Amino acid sequence: MTTTGENHSAAVTGPWWWERRRSAVLDVGLALASAAECGAEGITFAGDTGVPTGVGVAFGVVAGASLVLRRRWPIAVVLISIAITPAQMGIFLTVVGLYTLAASELPRRIIGSLAGMSLLGTLIVTLVRTRQDMESGELGFAEGFIPFIAITTSIGLTAPPILLGLYVGARRRLMESLRERADSLERELQLLAERAEERAEWARNEERTRIAREMHDVVAHRVSLMVVHAAALQAVARKDPEKAVKNAALVGDMGRQALTELREMLGVLRTGEPTPAAGGRHGSVSDVMPLAAVGFAAAAAASRAVDEDGPCLAELDELVGQSRAAGMAVDLSVEGDSRAYAADVEQTAYRVVQEALTNVHKHAAGAKTYVRLAHRGAEIAMQVENEPPPEAGAGDARLPSGGNGLVGMKERVVALGGVFVSGPTDAGGFRVSAVLPAAVVAERPQGEVRAQAPSSVQAQAQSQEEEKEKEEA
């Protein structure tokens, strides 16, 4: 059995044109047997033609030994067998040569032509030889049996090796095609495994980024307000004890809210929610939930971080009020009729305003800030702009910054197909603007819209994965 494809060069271990050593040994053995037969028949040929016996034997040995070339030049071997047919030698050479020819990859017309030539040559020689034997009295058959004997002999010497060779060649090609198909399937499975690993790694990175973004948006805002209130508390503790007590209460409330939100997100990362396949039993994330379900649960928990239903545009007043309580001068203006949007749209709009206000607390404490929200036909726009900050005073909180706020806002907006722009203003302040395509949920209670947040997040994740697969394809 020959090999094809990538394994062909590795399988060639025999000398010269043989692929294996055992093939060389087999062909040499067949050639010796054929040479012995033809050499023995060369004695009779020498007696019939009158040439020296040594010449007849040498001629037979050389002709029979040509069988060693059957794999390299099968056509030459068959032509030699046809050429020595009139000398009544080379029956073994003819049979093996025709078999090798039929099993080779040569075109069928060449195989048929050479097989026909061999059949015709054997038929003619058999007719002549049988008639001579009958006339000499060596055979006692009637003359009418001569064609039958000639046809039967020629077909018997030609048809079986041809048919067997065709069968073996077809089987060999079938096995090679199956082997190539198996190799192809193995390569495809390997590629699929690599792509699955890449998608899993991509999904893990996406979930890490999403969880980091959610924790930053959820916790950083409240911690920033806590730091601002603590700075204000330090400034007024002795001058205005009543205001100091009020600021201390606010710090305590915000700290408890931040701890609650952080506990919810960490709880999802530790256990997650049970899936139907888990039979209602809780376990680790890797045992109970697949990777995609972890992402959906984490996003769902993050969407419930502010309260049980998640942040929405109706809570902007409360968000602005918290900043005002921390000493920031904030002006909120709303244009257009307020409507109920999809949960992910409302959550993204809320987070953008929240993070923008947090940045004002960090980098421009005490600056006048303007929050604008516009409800338009097919989109919702928001803008947070602050004036230049005053000189830093004794109550400056000096909040640290990790530089991830603007990146997280842009990722959120772009994920929903929106536009995000941020940068300094000509007056020395800073402006954050975002426009989101608004999928309006008509005649649906606000609570019901929020309850669908996990599904919308799941759909978003699935769409991102489909886009990733299209790019790879």
Short mmCIF file of C-alpha atoms in Angstrom, two decimals:
data_model
loop_
_atom_site.label_atom_id
_atom_site.label_comp_id
_atom_site.label_asym_id
_atom_site.label_seq_id
_atom_site.Cartn_x
_atom_site.Cartn_y
_atom_site.Cartn_z
CA MET A 1 0.00 0.00 0.00
CA THR A 2 1.48 3.31 -1.04
CA THR A 3 1.15 6.49 0.97
CA THR A 4 0.18 9.94 -0.24
CA GLY A 5 0.24 13.48 0.97
CA GLU A 6 2.48 14.73 3.76
CA ASN A 7 3.46 11.21 4.91
CA HIS A 8 4.76 10.09 1.48
CA SER A 9 8.32 11.34 1.87
CA ALA A 10 8.53 9.98 5.40
CA ALA A 11 7.35 6.50 4.26
CA VAL A 12 10.03 6.05 1.54
CA THR A 13 12.60 3.80 3.24
CA GLY A 14 13.58 1.40 0.47
CA PRO A 15 16.41 1.64 -2.10
CA TRP A 16 16.07 3.34 -5.46
CA TRP A 17 12.41 3.56 -6.53
CA TRP A 18 11.00 1.24 -3.88
CA GLU A 19 9.09 2.84 -1.03
CA ARG A 20 9.81 0.02 1.43
CA ARG A 21 12.52 -2.58 1.77
CA ARG A 22 10.03 -5.42 1.77
CA SER A 23 8.75 -4.23 -1.63
CA ALA A 24 12.29 -4.42 -3.00
CA VAL A 25 12.75 -7.90 -1.54
CA LEU A 26 9.44 -9.05 -3.05
CA ASP A 27 10.25 -7.71 -6.52
CA VAL A 28 13.73 -9.23 -6.48
CA GLY A 29 12.26 -12.59 -5.48
CA LEU A 30 9.66 -12.43 -8.26
CA ALA A 31 12.35 -11.46 -10.76
CA LEU A 32 14.49 -14.45 -9.74
CA ALA A 33 11.53 -16.79 -10.14
CA SER A 34 10.69 -15.32 -13.54
CA ALA A 35 14.35 -15.52 -14.64
CA ALA A 36 14.51 -19.16 -13.61
CA GLU A 37 11.33 -19.96 -15.56
CA CYS A 38 12.40 -18.10 -18.68
CA GLY A 39 15.92 -19.58 -18.45
CA ALA A 40 14.46 -23.08 -18.36
CA GLU A 41 12.17 -22.30 -21.28
CA GLY A 42 15.15 -20.82 -23.12
CA ILE A 43 16.56 -24.32 -23.51
CA THR A 44 13.49 -25.36 -25.54
CA PHE A 45 13.62 -22.08 -27.46
CA ALA A 46 17.27 -22.66 -28.34
CA GLY A 47 16.45 -26.18 -29.57
CA ASP A 48 13.56 -24.97 -31.74
CA THR A 49 15.48 -22.08 -33.30
CA GLY A 50 18.88 -23.71 -33.58
CA VAL A 51 20.77 -21.15 -31.53
CA PRO A 52 23.27 -22.21 -28.88
CA THR A 53 21.70 -23.31 -25.64
CA GLY A 54 23.68 -20.79 -23.62
CA VAL A 55 22.33 -17.96 -25.75
CA GLY A 56 18.75 -19.17 -25.30
CA VAL A 57 19.17 -19.51 -21.54
CA ALA A 58 20.82 -16.06 -21.26
CA PHE A 59 18.05 -14.53 -23.35
CA GLY A 60 15.42 -16.09 -21.09
CA VAL A 61 17.18 -15.03 -17.87
CA VAL A 62 17.50 -11.40 -19.02
CA ALA A 63 13.89 -11.27 -20.19
CA GLY A 64 12.58 -12.84 -16.99
CA ALA A 65 14.74 -10.63 -14.76
CA SER A 66 13.06 -7.54 -16.23
CA LEU A 67 10.22 -8.22 -13.78
CA VAL A 68 12.28 -6.37 -11.17
CA LEU A 69 11.26 -3.15 -12.97
CA ARG A 70 7.52 -3.77 -12.66
CA ARG A 71 6.82 -0.97 -10.16
CA ARG A 72 8.97 1.59 -11.98
CA TRP A 73 8.13 0.80 -15.62
CA PRO A 74 5.12 -1.56 -15.78
CA ILE A 75 4.53 -0.77 -19.47
CA ALA A 76 8.06 -1.91 -20.38
CA VAL A 77 7.59 -5.18 -18.49
CA VAL A 78 4.32 -5.93 -20.30
CA LEU A 79 5.86 -5.10 -23.69
CA ILE A 80 8.76 -7.47 -22.95
CA SER A 81 6.30 -10.22 -22.02
CA ILE A 82 4.43 -9.66 -25.29
CA ALA A 83 7.69 -9.70 -27.26
CA ILE A 84 8.80 -13.07 -25.86
CA THR A 85 5.36 -14.67 -26.23
CA PRO A 86 6.25 -16.19 -29.67
CA ALA A 87 9.22 -17.90 -27.96
CA GLN A 88 6.72 -19.62 -25.63
CA MET A 89 8.35 -18.31 -22.49
CA GLY A 90 7.49 -15.81 -19.76
CA ILE A 91 4.06 -16.99 -18.56
CA PHE A 92 4.87 -15.90 -15.00
CA LEU A 93 6.28 -12.63 -16.37
CA THR A 94 3.08 -12.01 -18.33
CA VAL A 95 0.75 -12.69 -15.40
CA VAL A 96 2.64 -10.55 -12.89
CA GLY A 97 3.25 -7.78 -15.43
CA LEU A 98 -0.45 -7.52 -16.37
CA TYR A 99 -1.44 -7.46 -12.68
CA THR A 100 1.03 -4.67 -11.93
CA LEU A 101 -0.13 -2.72 -14.99
CA ALA A 102 -3.81 -2.95 -14.01
CA ALA A 103 -3.08 -1.96 -10.39
CA SER A 104 -1.06 1.10 -11.40
CA GLU A 105 -2.29 4.68 -11.80
CA LEU A 106 -1.98 4.60 -15.60
CA PRO A 107 -4.98 5.63 -17.74
CA ARG A 108 -7.49 2.91 -18.51
CA ARG A 109 -6.99 3.23 -22.28
CA ILE A 110 -3.32 2.31 -21.94
CA ILE A 111 -4.14 -0.64 -19.69
CA GLY A 112 -6.82 -1.84 -22.11
CA SER A 113 -4.55 -1.49 -25.14
CA LEU A 114 -1.68 -3.45 -23.62
CA ALA A 115 -4.06 -6.08 -22.23
CA GLY A 116 -5.57 -6.49 -25.71
CA MET A 117 -2.13 -6.83 -27.28
CA SER A 118 -1.17 -9.49 -24.73
CA LEU A 119 -4.46 -11.34 -25.29
CA LEU A 120 -4.05 -11.24 -29.07
CA GLY A 121 -0.41 -12.38 -28.94
CA THR A 122 -1.21 -15.25 -26.60
CA LEU A 123 -4.18 -16.27 -28.78
CA ILE A 124 -2.12 -16.37 -31.99
CA VAL A 125 0.78 -18.25 -30.42
CA THR A 126 -1.59 -20.74 -28.78
CA LEU A 127 -3.42 -21.38 -32.08
CA VAL A 128 -0.19 -22.01 -33.94
CA ARG A 129 1.37 -24.14 -31.22
CA THR A 130 -1.78 -26.23 -30.67
CA ARG A 131 -2.11 -26.93 -34.41
CA GLN A 132 1.55 -27.97 -34.60
CA ASP A 133 1.14 -30.29 -31.62
CA MET A 134 -1.97 -31.88 -33.12
CA GLU A 135 -0.26 -32.41 -36.47
CA SER A 136 2.74 -33.98 -34.78
CA GLY A 137 0.48 -36.29 -32.81
CA GLU A 138 1.34 -34.91 -29.39
CA LEU A 139 -2.32 -33.90 -28.86
CA GLY A 140 -5.25 -36.16 -29.62
CA PHE A 141 -7.99 -33.55 -29.85
CA ALA A 142 -10.09 -32.94 -32.93
CA GLU A 143 -9.23 -29.93 -35.06
CA GLY A 144 -12.45 -28.19 -34.04
CA PHE A 145 -11.19 -27.86 -30.49
CA ILE A 146 -8.19 -25.74 -31.52
CA PRO A 147 -10.01 -22.32 -31.36
CA PHE A 148 -11.63 -23.26 -28.05
CA ILE A 149 -8.29 -24.24 -26.52
CA ALA A 150 -6.59 -21.07 -27.84
CA ILE A 151 -9.32 -18.71 -26.64
CA THR A 152 -9.57 -20.37 -23.23
CA THR A 153 -5.82 -20.29 -22.72
CA SER A 154 -5.40 -16.66 -23.78
CA ILE A 155 -8.32 -15.47 -21.64
CA GLY A 156 -7.11 -17.55 -18.69
CA LEU A 157 -3.68 -15.96 -18.85
CA THR A 158 -4.93 -12.38 -19.39
CA ALA A 159 -8.27 -11.78 -17.67
CA PRO A 160 -7.56 -12.93 -14.07
CA PRO A 161 -4.46 -10.74 -13.52
CA ILE A 162 -6.14 -7.77 -15.17
CA LEU A 163 -9.31 -8.08 -13.05
CA LEU A 164 -7.34 -8.68 -9.86
CA GLY A 165 -5.10 -5.72 -10.59
CA LEU A 166 -8.06 -3.43 -11.25
CA TYR A 167 -9.64 -4.50 -7.96
CA VAL A 168 -6.45 -4.00 -5.96
CA GLY A 169 -5.82 -0.62 -7.59
CA ALA A 170 -9.36 0.56 -6.88
CA ARG A 171 -9.11 -0.63 -3.28
CA ARG A 172 -5.74 1.07 -2.89
CA ARG A 173 -7.12 4.35 -4.22
CA LEU A 174 -10.11 4.03 -1.91
CA MET A 175 -7.88 3.47 1.10
CA GLU A 176 -5.70 6.42 0.12
CA SER A 177 -8.74 8.65 -0.24
CA LEU A 178 -10.02 7.49 3.13
CA ARG A 179 -6.61 8.14 4.67
CA GLU A 180 -6.48 11.60 3.11
CA ARG A 181 -10.00 12.29 4.34
CA ALA A 182 -9.04 11.14 7.82
CA ASP A 183 -5.96 13.37 7.74
CA SER A 184 -8.10 16.25 6.54
CA LEU A 185 -10.64 15.66 9.28
CA GLU A 186 -7.85 15.47 11.84
CA ARG A 187 -6.45 18.77 10.63
CA GLU A 188 -9.92 20.33 10.69
CA LEU A 189 -10.50 19.06 14.22
CA GLN A 190 -7.16 20.47 15.25
CA LEU A 191 -8.05 23.83 13.71
CA LEU A 192 -11.45 23.75 15.38
CA ALA A 193 -9.82 22.97 18.71
CA GLU A 194 -7.39 25.85 18.24
CA ARG A 195 -10.23 28.18 17.27
CA ALA A 196 -12.27 27.00 20.25
CA GLU A 197 -9.32 27.69 22.53
CA GLU A 198 -8.89 31.13 20.95
CA ARG A 199 -12.60 31.87 21.37
CA ALA A 200 -12.46 30.67 24.97
CA GLU A 201 -9.45 32.88 25.66
CA TRP A 202 -11.16 35.78 23.91
CA ALA A 203 -14.30 35.19 25.98
CA ARG A 204 -12.26 35.06 29.19
CA ASN A 205 -10.56 38.33 28.31
CA GLU A 206 -13.91 39.89 27.44
CA GLU A 207 -15.38 38.80 30.76
CA ARG A 208 -12.36 40.07 32.68
CA THR A 209 -12.66 43.42 30.92
CA ARG A 210 -16.41 43.58 31.49
CA ILE A 211 -16.14 42.66 35.18
CA ALA A 212 -13.34 45.18 35.69
CA ARG A 213 -15.42 47.85 33.96
CA GLU A 214 -18.49 47.07 36.04
CA MET A 215 -16.56 47.09 39.30
CA HIS A 216 -14.89 50.35 38.34
CA ASP A 217 -18.19 52.04 37.48
CA VAL A 218 -20.08 50.64 40.45
CA VAL A 219 -17.56 51.02 43.25
CA ALA A 220 -15.34 53.90 42.15
CA HIS A 221 -18.18 56.44 42.11
CA ARG A 222 -19.27 55.75 45.67
CA VAL A 223 -15.74 55.53 47.00
CA SER A 224 -14.93 58.83 45.33
CA LEU A 225 -17.93 60.46 46.98
CA MET A 226 -16.87 58.95 50.30
CA VAL A 227 -13.42 60.49 49.95
CA VAL A 228 -14.92 63.86 49.02
CA HIS A 229 -17.29 63.79 52.00
CA ALA A 230 -14.44 62.72 54.29
CA ALA A 231 -12.39 65.70 53.10
CA ALA A 232 -15.32 68.02 53.68
CA LEU A 233 -15.90 66.42 57.08
CA GLN A 234 -12.31 67.13 58.01
CA ALA A 235 -12.71 70.77 56.96
CA VAL A 236 -15.94 71.51 58.86
CA ALA A 237 -15.61 69.17 61.84
CA ARG A 238 -14.79 71.97 64.26
CA LYS A 239 -16.58 74.87 62.58
CA ASP A 240 -19.97 73.23 61.97
CA PRO A 241 -20.50 70.05 64.05
CA GLU A 242 -24.04 69.58 62.73
CA LYS A 243 -22.86 69.55 59.12
CA ALA A 244 -20.01 67.24 60.10
CA VAL A 245 -22.49 64.75 61.57
CA LYS A 246 -24.53 64.90 58.36
CA ASN A 247 -21.44 64.28 56.20
CA ALA A 248 -20.39 61.40 58.44
CA ALA A 249 -23.82 59.78 57.98
CA LEU A 250 -23.50 60.16 54.20
CA VAL A 251 -20.06 58.56 54.26
CA GLY A 252 -21.45 55.64 56.23
CA ASP A 253 -24.40 55.14 53.86
CA MET A 254 -22.20 55.25 50.77
CA GLY A 255 -19.71 52.85 52.34
CA ARG A 256 -22.46 50.34 53.09
CA GLN A 257 -23.82 50.66 49.54
CA ALA A 258 -20.35 50.16 48.08
CA LEU A 259 -19.81 47.05 50.21
CA THR A 260 -23.19 45.66 49.18
CA GLU A 261 -22.46 46.19 45.48
CA LEU A 262 -19.00 44.69 45.77
CA ARG A 263 -20.38 41.68 47.67
CA GLU A 264 -22.93 41.02 44.90
CA MET A 265 -20.31 41.00 42.17
CA LEU A 266 -17.85 38.86 44.12
CA GLY A 267 -20.68 36.47 44.98
CA VAL A 268 -21.32 35.87 41.29
CA LEU A 269 -17.64 35.20 40.66
CA ARG A 270 -17.53 32.67 43.53
CA THR A 271 -20.67 30.63 42.90
CA GLY A 272 -22.80 31.95 40.05
CA GLU A 273 -26.36 30.90 39.42
CA PRO A 274 -27.29 27.22 38.96
CA THR A 275 -28.10 25.99 35.50
CA PRO A 276 -30.82 23.41 34.69
CA ALA A 277 -28.14 20.81 33.91
CA ALA A 278 -26.74 21.17 37.41
CA GLY A 279 -29.92 19.88 38.98
CA GLY A 280 -30.25 22.92 41.22
CA ARG A 281 -26.98 22.29 43.10
CA HIS A 282 -24.54 25.08 43.68
CA GLY A 283 -20.85 24.64 43.01
CA SER A 284 -17.88 26.41 41.55
CA VAL A 285 -18.18 28.42 38.36
CA SER A 286 -16.23 25.89 36.35
CA ASP A 287 -18.34 22.95 37.62
CA VAL A 288 -21.81 24.50 37.46
CA MET A 289 -21.77 27.21 34.83
CA PRO A 290 -20.11 27.43 31.42
CA LEU A 291 -17.93 30.39 30.64
CA ALA A 292 -20.62 32.28 28.74
CA ALA A 293 -23.07 31.81 31.64
CA VAL A 294 -20.49 33.26 34.03
CA GLY A 295 -20.28 36.35 31.84
CA PHE A 296 -24.05 36.69 31.67
CA ALA A 297 -24.41 36.27 35.43
CA ALA A 298 -21.60 38.74 36.11
CA ALA A 299 -23.17 41.29 33.80
CA ALA A 300 -26.56 40.69 35.40
CA ALA A 301 -25.13 41.17 38.87
CA ALA A 302 -23.33 44.30 37.76
CA SER A 303 -26.57 45.66 36.32
CA ARG A 304 -28.14 45.18 39.78
CA ALA A 305 -25.28 46.91 41.56
CA VAL A 306 -27.04 50.19 42.43
CA ASP A 307 -30.27 48.54 43.48
CA GLU A 308 -32.08 45.30 42.85
CA ASP A 309 -33.32 46.32 39.40
CA GLY A 310 -30.17 48.11 38.19
CA PRO A 311 -29.48 51.78 37.36
CA CYS A 312 -31.75 53.65 34.98
CA LEU A 313 -32.24 57.18 33.71
CA ALA A 314 -34.95 57.87 36.29
CA GLU A 315 -32.24 57.75 38.96
CA LEU A 316 -30.17 60.56 37.45
CA ASP A 317 -31.76 63.03 39.86
CA GLU A 318 -30.56 60.95 42.80
CA LEU A 319 -27.10 60.63 41.24
CA VAL A 320 -26.84 64.38 40.74
CA GLY A 321 -28.16 64.92 44.25
CA GLN A 322 -25.34 62.84 45.70
CA SER A 323 -22.78 64.98 43.90
CA ARG A 324 -24.50 68.15 45.14
CA ALA A 325 -24.41 66.79 48.68
CA ALA A 326 -20.66 66.36 48.24
CA GLY A 327 -20.32 70.06 47.49
CA MET A 328 -20.37 70.01 43.68
CA ALA A 329 -22.42 72.66 41.84
CA VAL A 330 -24.32 70.55 39.30
CA ASP A 331 -26.95 71.74 36.84
CA LEU A 332 -29.17 69.01 35.31
CA SER A 333 -31.25 69.72 32.20
CA VAL A 334 -33.42 67.27 30.27
CA GLU A 335 -34.71 67.87 26.71
CA GLY A 336 -37.51 65.94 25.03
CA ASP A 337 -40.09 63.58 26.41
CA SER A 338 -38.78 60.92 28.75
CA ARG A 339 -39.36 57.36 27.48
CA ALA A 340 -38.60 53.81 28.56
CA TYR A 341 -35.57 52.46 26.74
CA ALA A 342 -33.96 49.05 26.66
CA ALA A 343 -32.22 48.16 29.90
CA ASP A 344 -28.70 48.14 28.44
CA VAL A 345 -29.24 51.58 26.87
CA GLU A 346 -30.46 53.11 30.13
CA GLN A 347 -27.69 51.46 32.12
CA THR A 348 -25.00 52.67 29.71
CA ALA A 349 -26.35 56.22 29.74
CA TYR A 350 -26.44 56.20 33.54
CA ARG A 351 -22.89 54.84 33.79
CA VAL A 352 -21.54 57.47 31.41
CA VAL A 353 -22.99 60.29 33.51
CA GLN A 354 -21.87 58.58 36.73
CA GLU A 355 -18.28 58.14 35.59
CA ALA A 356 -18.13 61.67 34.17
CA LEU A 357 -19.23 63.08 37.54
CA THR A 358 -16.67 60.88 39.28
CA ASN A 359 -13.94 62.31 37.05
CA VAL A 360 -15.05 65.82 37.98
CA HIS A 361 -14.71 64.90 41.67
CA LYS A 362 -11.24 63.51 41.00
CA HIS A 363 -9.76 66.10 38.70
CA ALA A 364 -11.85 69.28 39.01
CA ALA A 365 -13.18 69.39 42.57
CA GLY A 366 -15.40 72.41 43.12
CA ALA A 367 -15.91 73.15 39.41
CA LYS A 368 -19.33 74.11 38.09
CA THR A 369 -20.75 71.11 36.17
CA TYR A 370 -23.54 70.87 33.60
CA VAL A 371 -25.35 67.60 32.90
CA ARG A 372 -27.52 67.57 29.78
CA LEU A 373 -29.77 64.72 28.65
CA ALA A 374 -31.64 64.84 25.31
CA HIS A 375 -34.37 62.41 24.22
CA ARG A 376 -34.44 62.39 20.41
CA GLY A 377 -36.34 60.38 17.83
CA ALA A 378 -34.02 57.44 17.36
CA GLU A 379 -31.28 58.19 19.84
CA ILE A 380 -30.50 59.49 23.27
CA ALA A 381 -27.66 61.96 23.89
CA MET A 382 -25.90 62.91 27.11
CA GLN A 383 -23.22 65.44 27.89
CA VAL A 384 -21.32 66.25 31.08
CA GLU A 385 -19.24 69.44 30.96
CA ASN A 386 -17.38 71.14 33.77
CA GLU A 387 -15.83 74.57 34.04
CA PRO A 388 -12.19 75.09 35.01
CA PRO A 389 -11.68 74.01 38.65
CA PRO A 390 -10.87 76.64 41.28
CA GLU A 391 -7.57 76.67 43.08
CA ALA A 392 -7.13 73.61 45.27
CA GLY A 393 -7.87 74.46 48.86
CA ALA A 394 -7.45 72.80 52.17
CA GLY A 395 -10.33 70.49 51.49
CA ASP A 396 -8.93 69.04 48.27
CA ALA A 397 -9.48 65.30 48.42
CA ARG A 398 -6.58 64.45 46.05
CA LEU A 399 -8.32 61.37 44.63
CA PRO A 400 -6.13 58.85 42.76
CA SER A 401 -6.89 57.96 39.16
CA GLY A 402 -6.24 54.75 37.30
CA GLY A 403 -6.94 56.16 33.84
CA ASN A 404 -9.62 53.56 33.04
CA GLY A 405 -12.75 55.71 33.35
CA LEU A 406 -12.82 57.18 29.84
CA VAL A 407 -11.78 53.84 28.33
CA GLY A 408 -14.63 52.05 30.09
CA MET A 409 -17.17 54.65 29.00
CA LYS A 410 -16.07 54.42 25.38
CA GLU A 411 -16.20 50.61 25.43
CA ARG A 412 -19.75 50.68 26.79
CA VAL A 413 -20.99 53.18 24.20
CA VAL A 414 -19.26 51.58 21.21
CA ALA A 415 -20.58 48.12 22.21
CA LEU A 416 -24.13 49.45 21.67
CA GLY A 417 -23.26 51.10 18.34
CA GLY A 418 -23.04 54.61 19.76
CA VAL A 419 -20.56 57.49 19.50
CA PHE A 420 -18.36 58.70 22.34
CA VAL A 421 -16.28 61.91 22.39
CA SER A 422 -14.30 63.42 25.25
CA GLY A 423 -11.72 66.15 25.58
CA PRO A 424 -10.89 69.56 27.05
CA THR A 425 -12.94 72.65 26.24
CA ASP A 426 -11.68 76.01 25.05
CA ALA A 427 -12.52 77.52 28.43
CA GLY A 428 -10.18 75.13 30.24
CA GLY A 429 -12.77 72.64 31.40
CA PHE A 430 -13.58 69.13 30.21
CA ARG A 431 -16.48 67.68 28.22
CA VAL A 432 -17.79 64.14 27.89
CA SER A 433 -20.41 63.47 25.18
CA ALA A 434 -22.13 60.28 24.10
CA VAL A 435 -24.93 59.38 21.69
CA LEU A 436 -26.69 56.02 21.89
CA PRO A 437 -29.14 54.45 19.43
CA ALA A 438 -32.35 54.27 21.45
CA ALA A 439 -34.38 51.08 21.23
CA VAL A 440 -37.63 52.32 22.74
CA VAL A 441 -39.74 49.85 24.71
CA ALA A 442 -43.26 51.10 24.22
CA GLU A 443 -46.02 50.63 26.81
CA ARG A 444 -43.96 48.53 29.16
CA PRO A 445 -43.42 49.15 32.85
CA GLN A 446 -39.99 50.35 33.81
CA GLY A 447 -39.45 47.43 36.17
CA GLU A 448 -40.14 44.97 33.37
CA VAL A 449 -37.61 46.67 31.14
CA ARG A 450 -34.95 46.38 33.80
CA ALA A 451 -35.77 42.74 34.44
CA GLN A 452 -34.66 42.00 30.87
CA ALA A 453 -31.14 43.28 31.38
CA PRO A 454 -29.50 39.83 31.57
CA SER A 455 -31.15 38.80 28.28
CA SER A 456 -30.02 41.95 26.50
CA VAL A 457 -26.49 41.47 27.79
CA GLN A 458 -26.57 37.88 26.63
CA ALA A 459 -27.73 38.92 23.17
CA GLN A 460 -24.96 41.49 23.01
CA ALA A 461 -22.34 38.90 23.94
CA GLN A 462 -23.67 36.46 21.35
CA SER A 463 -23.62 39.13 18.62
CA GLN A 464 -20.03 39.98 19.48
CA GLU A 465 -19.04 36.32 19.26
CA GLU A 466 -20.78 35.98 15.86
CA GLU A 467 -18.91 39.02 14.57
CA LYS A 468 -15.65 37.48 15.82
CA GLU A 469 -16.39 34.23 13.93
CA LYS A 470 -17.19 36.17 10.72
CA GLU A 471 -13.88 38.04 10.94
CA GLU A 472 -11.98 34.75 11.41
CA ALA A 473 -13.81 33.18 8.46
#
